[in-house]
PDB file of C-alpha atoms in Angstrom:
ATOM      1  CA  MET O   1       5.075-226.404  56.903  1.00  0.00           C
ATOM      2  CA  TYR O   2       1.642-224.652  57.225  1.00  0.00           C
ATOM      3  CA  SER O   3       2.792-221.478  56.313  1.00  0.00           C
ATOM      4  CA  LEU O   4       4.633-222.736  53.258  1.00  0.00           C
ATOM      5  CA  VAL O   5       1.400-224.575  52.059  1.00  0.00           C
ATOM      6  CA  GLY O   6      -0.270-221.411  52.407  1.00  0.00           C
ATOM      7  CA  PHE O   7       2.186-219.298  50.645  1.00  0.00           C
ATOM      8  CA  LEU O   8       2.057-221.818  47.864  1.00  0.00           C
ATOM      9  CA  ILE O   9      -1.693-221.939  47.556  1.00  0.00           C
ATOM     10  CA  GLY O  10      -1.812-217.996  47.629  1.00  0.00           C
ATOM     11  CA  ASN O  11       0.998-217.850  44.910  1.00  0.00           C
ATOM     12  CA  TYR O  12      -0.045-220.859  42.843  1.00  0.00           C
ATOM     13  CA  PHE O  13       0.967-219.075  39.519  1.00  0.00           C
ATOM     14  CA  VAL O  14       4.660-218.768  40.903  1.00  0.00           C
ATOM     15  CA  ALA O  15       4.445-222.339  42.463  1.00  0.00           C
ATOM     16  CA  PHE O  16       3.455-223.810  38.953  1.00  0.00           C
ATOM     17  CA  LEU O  17       6.371-221.557  37.371  1.00  0.00           C
ATOM     18  CA  ILE O  18       8.897-223.392  39.977  1.00  0.00           C
ATOM     19  CA  LEU O  19       7.275-226.796  39.293  1.00  0.00           C
ATOM     20  CA  GLY O  20       7.593-226.455  35.638  1.00  0.00           C
ATOM     21  CA  LEU O  21      11.213-225.548  35.917  1.00  0.00           C
ATOM     22  CA  ALA O  22      11.759-228.370  38.190  1.00  0.00           C
ATOM     23  CA  ALA O  23       9.959-230.774  35.797  1.00  0.00           C
ATOM     24  CA  ALA O  24      12.095-229.562  32.833  1.00  0.00           C
ATOM     25  CA  LEU O  25      15.294-230.060  34.849  1.00  0.00           C
ATOM     26  CA  MET O  26      14.389-233.818  35.754  1.00  0.00           C
ATOM     27  CA  ALA O  27      13.192-234.397  32.239  1.00  0.00           C
ATOM     28  CA  LEU O  28      16.653-233.717  31.203  1.00  0.00           C
ATOM     29  CA  ALA O  29      18.272-235.909  33.466  1.00  0.00           C
ATOM     30  CA  GLY O  30      20.030-238.631  31.345  1.00  0.00           C
ATOM     31  CA  LYS O  31      19.571-236.915  28.151  1.00  0.00           C
ATOM     32  CA  PRO O  32      22.142-235.118  26.060  1.00  0.00           C
ATOM     33  CA  ARG O  33      22.164-231.280  26.697  1.00  0.00           C
ATOM     34  CA  THR O  34      21.623-230.370  23.294  1.00  0.00           C
ATOM     35  CA  GLY O  35      20.172-227.047  22.447  1.00  0.00           C
ATOM     36  CA  SER O  36      16.834-228.577  21.191  1.00  0.00           C
ATOM     37  CA  ASN O  37      16.409-230.991  24.117  1.00  0.00           C
ATOM     38  CA  VAL O  38      16.962-228.139  26.628  1.00  0.00           C
ATOM     39  CA  ALA O  39      14.610-225.842  24.824  1.00  0.00           C
ATOM     40  CA  GLU O  40      11.998-228.661  24.220  1.00  0.00           C
ATOM     41  CA  SER O  41      12.021-229.609  27.884  1.00  0.00           C
ATOM     42  CA  PHE O  42      11.744-226.030  29.359  1.00  0.00           C
ATOM     43  CA  LEU O  43       9.028-225.001  26.733  1.00  0.00           C
ATOM     44  CA  SER O  44       7.034-228.359  27.206  1.00  0.00           C
ATOM     45  CA  TYR O  45       6.895-228.074  31.077  1.00  0.00           C
ATOM     46  CA  TYR O  46       6.287-224.345  30.731  1.00  0.00           C
ATOM     47  CA  MET O  47       3.209-225.192  28.665  1.00  0.00           C
ATOM     48  CA  LEU O  48       2.050-227.867  31.045  1.00  0.00           C
ATOM     49  CA  PHE O  49       2.600-226.040  34.375  1.00  0.00           C
ATOM     50  CA  PRO O  50       2.451-222.268  34.390  1.00  0.00           C
ATOM     51  CA  ILE O  51      -0.182-222.402  31.608  1.00  0.00           C
ATOM     52  CA  GLY O  52      -1.870-225.523  31.706  1.00  0.00           C
ATOM     53  CA  MET O  53      -2.185-226.403  35.433  1.00  0.00           C
ATOM     54  CA  SER O  54      -2.043-222.901  36.783  1.00  0.00           C
ATOM     55  CA  TYR O  55      -4.912-221.867  34.501  1.00  0.00           C
ATOM     56  CA  VAL O  56      -6.965-224.739  35.447  1.00  0.00           C
ATOM     57  CA  VAL O  57      -6.508-224.070  39.299  1.00  0.00           C
ATOM     58  CA  ASN O  58      -7.672-220.516  38.462  1.00  0.00           C
ATOM     59  CA  PHE O  59     -10.793-221.849  36.963  1.00  0.00           C
ATOM     60  CA  VAL O  60     -11.271-223.826  40.171  1.00  0.00           C
ATOM     61  CA  PHE O  61     -10.334-220.925  42.360  1.00  0.00           C
ATOM     62  CA  HIS O  62     -12.624-218.472  40.556  1.00  0.00           C
ATOM     63  CA  VAL O  63     -15.655-220.538  39.852  1.00  0.00           C
ATOM     64  CA  PHE O  64     -15.956-222.617  42.937  1.00  0.00           C
ATOM     65  CA  PHE O  65     -14.275-220.390  45.456  1.00  0.00           C
ATOM     66  CA  GLY O  66     -15.164-216.964  44.288  1.00  0.00           C
ATOM     67  CA  ASP O  67     -15.829-215.442  47.691  1.00  0.00           C
ATOM     68  CA  LEU O  68     -12.327-216.605  48.796  1.00  0.00           C
ATOM     69  CA  ALA O  69     -10.683-215.481  45.645  1.00  0.00           C
ATOM     70  CA  ALA O  70     -12.317-211.877  45.648  1.00  0.00           C
ATOM     71  CA  ARG O  71     -11.134-211.349  49.036  1.00  0.00           C
ATOM     72  CA  PHE O  72      -7.678-212.398  48.153  1.00  0.00           C
ATOM     73  CA  ILE O  73      -7.603-210.077  45.317  1.00  0.00           C
ATOM     74  CA  GLY O  74      -9.163-207.220  47.389  1.00  0.00           C
ATOM     75  CA  TRP O  75     -12.380-207.227  45.304  1.00  0.00           C
ATOM     76  CA  ALA O  76     -16.150-207.501  46.047  1.00  0.00           C
ATOM     77  CA  ASN O  77     -17.447-211.016  44.631  1.00  0.00           C
ATOM     78  CA  SER O  78     -19.372-211.092  41.352  1.00  0.00           C
ATOM     79  CA  PRO O  79     -20.728-213.153  38.590  1.00  0.00           C
ATOM     80  CA  PHE O  80     -17.943-211.953  36.541  1.00  0.00           C
ATOM     81  CA  GLN O  81     -15.638-214.443  38.436  1.00  0.00           C
ATOM     82  CA  THR O  82     -17.418-217.373  36.751  1.00  0.00           C
ATOM     83  CA  GLU O  83     -16.792-215.823  33.470  1.00  0.00           C
ATOM     84  CA  LEU O  84     -13.018-215.375  34.192  1.00  0.00           C
ATOM     85  CA  GLY O  85     -12.989-218.829  35.583  1.00  0.00           C
ATOM     86  CA  PHE O  86     -14.010-220.329  32.288  1.00  0.00           C
ATOM     87  CA  VAL O  87     -11.776-217.959  30.292  1.00  0.00           C
ATOM     88  CA  SER O  88      -8.941-219.594  32.532  1.00  0.00           C
ATOM     89  CA  LEU O  89     -10.263-222.998  31.991  1.00  0.00           C
ATOM     90  CA  GLY O  90      -9.997-222.480  28.136  1.00  0.00           C
ATOM     91  CA  ILE O  91      -6.308-221.147  28.535  1.00  0.00           C
ATOM     92  CA  GLY O  92      -5.417-224.062  30.834  1.00  0.00           C
ATOM     93  CA  VAL O  93      -6.676-226.846  28.565  1.00  0.00           C
ATOM     94  CA  ALA O  94      -4.826-225.194  25.540  1.00  0.00           C
ATOM     95  CA  GLY O  95      -1.667-225.243  27.749  1.00  0.00           C
ATOM     96  CA  ILE O  96      -2.104-228.995  28.629  1.00  0.00           C
ATOM     97  CA  MET O  97      -2.660-229.461  24.875  1.00  0.00           C
ATOM     98  CA  ALA O  98       0.381-227.649  23.841  1.00  0.00           C
ATOM     99  CA  PHE O  99       2.724-229.736  26.024  1.00  0.00           C
ATOM    100  CA  LYS O 100       3.898-231.670  23.079  1.00  0.00           C
ATOM    101  CA  ALA O 101       2.603-229.609  20.197  1.00  0.00           C
ATOM    102  CA  SER O 102       4.093-227.942  17.200  1.00  0.00           C
ATOM    103  CA  LEU O 103       5.650-224.496  17.643  1.00  0.00           C
ATOM    104  CA  PRO O 104       3.011-222.516  15.788  1.00  0.00           C
ATOM    105  CA  PHE O 105       0.480-224.032  18.278  1.00  0.00           C
ATOM    106  CA  ARG O 106       2.582-223.220  21.251  1.00  0.00           C
ATOM    107  CA  PHE O 107       3.002-219.768  20.047  1.00  0.00           C
ATOM    108  CA  ALA O 108      -0.604-219.091  19.485  1.00  0.00           C
ATOM    109  CA  THR O 109      -1.137-220.771  22.880  1.00  0.00           C
ATOM    110  CA  LEU O 110       1.203-218.197  24.679  1.00  0.00           C
ATOM    111  CA  ILE O 111      -0.589-215.218  23.298  1.00  0.00           C
ATOM    112  CA  PRO O 112      -3.936-215.126  25.197  1.00  0.00           C
ATOM    113  CA  PRO O 113      -2.242-215.767  28.822  1.00  0.00           C
ATOM    114  CA  ALA O 114       0.490-213.083  28.108  1.00  0.00           C
ATOM    115  CA  ILE O 115      -2.128-210.599  27.211  1.00  0.00           C
ATOM    116  CA  PHE O 116      -4.518-211.524  30.125  1.00  0.00           C
ATOM    117  CA  SER O 117      -1.281-211.442  32.396  1.00  0.00           C
ATOM    118  CA  TRP O 118      -0.340-208.143  31.300  1.00  0.00           C
ATOM    119  CA  GLY O 119      -3.633-206.627  31.208  1.00  0.00           C
ATOM    120  CA  ALA O 120      -3.957-207.991  34.947  1.00  0.00           C
ATOM    121  CA  ALA O 121      -0.673-206.475  36.074  1.00  0.00           C
ATOM    122  CA  GLY O 122      -1.959-203.135  34.683  1.00  0.00           C
ATOM    123  CA  GLY O 123      -5.129-203.547  36.409  1.00  0.00           C
ATOM    124  CA  HIS O 124      -3.431-204.330  39.820  1.00  0.00           C
ATOM    125  CA  ILE O 125      -1.475-201.282  39.180  1.00  0.00           C
ATOM    126  CA  TYR O 126      -4.328-198.966  38.478  1.00  0.00           C
ATOM    127  CA  GLN O 127      -6.263-200.509  41.684  1.00  0.00           C
ATOM    128  CA  MET O 128      -3.231-200.039  43.663  1.00  0.00           C
ATOM    129  CA  ILE O 129      -2.977-196.208  42.750  1.00  0.00           C
ATOM    130  CA  THR O 130      -6.531-195.446  42.579  1.00  0.00           C
ATOM    131  CA  ALA O 131      -8.183-197.581  45.340  1.00  0.00           C
ATOM    132  CA  HIS O 132      -5.138-197.957  47.511  1.00  0.00           C
ATOM    133  CA  ASN O 133      -5.585-201.863  46.910  1.00  0.00           C
ATOM    134  CA  PHE O 134      -2.402-203.410  48.424  1.00  0.00           C
ATOM    135  CA  SER O 135      -3.728-206.807  49.194  1.00  0.00           C
ATOM    136  CA  PRO O 136      -1.454-209.856  48.560  1.00  0.00           C
ATOM    137  CA  GLY O 137      -3.567-210.986  45.653  1.00  0.00           C
ATOM    138  CA  ASN O 138      -3.281-207.608  43.905  1.00  0.00           C
ATOM    139  CA  VAL O 139       0.673-206.442  44.488  1.00  0.00           C
ATOM    140  CA  GLY O 140       1.996-209.262  46.265  1.00  0.00           C
ATOM    141  CA  LEU O 141       3.977-211.927  44.212  1.00  0.00           C
ATOM    142  CA  VAL O 142       1.104-211.859  41.532  1.00  0.00           C
ATOM    143  CA  LEU O 143       2.249-208.387  40.213  1.00  0.00           C
ATOM    144  CA  PRO O 144       5.739-209.358  39.308  1.00  0.00           C
ATOM    145  CA  SER O 145       4.480-212.731  38.140  1.00  0.00           C
ATOM    146  CA  ASP O 146       1.999-211.297  36.091  1.00  0.00           C
ATOM    147  CA  ILE O 147       4.868-209.223  34.168  1.00  0.00           C
ATOM    148  CA  LEU O 148       7.613-211.615  34.239  1.00  0.00           C
ATOM    149  CA  THR O 149       5.780-215.198  33.587  1.00  0.00           C
ATOM    150  CA  PRO O 150       4.896-214.335  29.985  1.00  0.00           C
ATOM    151  CA  VAL O 151       8.507-213.029  29.301  1.00  0.00           C
ATOM    152  CA  VAL O 152       9.788-216.541  30.292  1.00  0.00           C
ATOM    153  CA  GLY O 153       7.424-218.318  28.259  1.00  0.00           C
ATOM    154  CA  PHE O 154       8.344-216.263  24.861  1.00  0.00           C
ATOM    155  CA  LEU O 155      11.956-216.832  25.967  1.00  0.00           C
ATOM    156  CA  PHE O 156      11.378-220.642  25.922  1.00  0.00           C
ATOM    157  CA  LEU O 157       9.573-220.153  22.804  1.00  0.00           C
ATOM    158  CA  TRP O 158      12.157-218.306  21.056  1.00  0.00           C
ATOM    159  CA  LEU O 159      14.776-220.940  22.238  1.00  0.00           C
ATOM    160  CA  ALA O 160      12.832-223.614  20.873  1.00  0.00           C
ATOM    161  CA  TYR O 161      12.501-221.722  17.613  1.00  0.00           C
ATOM    162  CA  ARG O 162      16.219-221.202  17.532  1.00  0.00           C
ATOM    163  CA  HIS O 163      16.904-225.046  18.360  1.00  0.00           C
ATOM    164  CA  PRO O 164      13.885-226.874  16.981  1.00  0.00           C
ATOM    165  CA  ARG O 165      13.279-230.438  17.648  1.00  0.00           C
ATOM    166  CA  ALA O 166      13.513-232.903  14.471  1.00  0.00           C
ATOM    167  CA  SER O 167       9.836-233.441  14.034  1.00  0.00           C
ATOM    168  CA  PRO O 168       7.825-232.787  10.663  1.00  0.00           C
ATOM    169  CA  GLY O 169       4.913-231.605  12.770  1.00  0.00           C
ATOM    170  CA  ASN O 170       7.303-228.826  14.327  1.00  0.00           C
ATOM    171  CA  LEU O 171       7.086-226.099  11.659  1.00  0.00           C
ATOM    172  CA  LYS O 172       9.062-223.109  12.152  1.00  0.00           C
ATOM    173  CA  LEU O 173       7.292-219.663  12.549  1.00  0.00           C
ATOM    174  CA  LYS O 174       8.053-217.204   9.876  1.00  0.00           C
TER     175      LYS O 174
END
């Protein structure tokens, strides 16, 4: 059990993705499995957990546990971690706000973490090649997660666009 908890803490972006998928499935219990219900459930809980909660945790990790975060990634601690933490807080708050927001707001909310994640993946690969940094926080589950998690988010957004909820505030993207 201790190793499972350590694994989840060390891979909280993946853990929150799994939690979001589980929450979406639970939210669908007892509801008709229409395209709009399924798309809405998966996009909503993607915004809340992999974007909202994981980035708030990233804020806490980098601001309050900077030494630990730096060691996990294979870096030296620096004041930049605090700045990274506050960027993460902004993304996390936007993700929580997007939980039941319109499609245009959700689309706008998905762009910053996608750019952040794909940029981080490029940085991880660069560090792996140039500095031989193979620490778990650089090339463990974080690397495929940085690449694939935004793809999942854009897939859920596309599904929500294809199957919109019946709401005047949910304008289609053009």
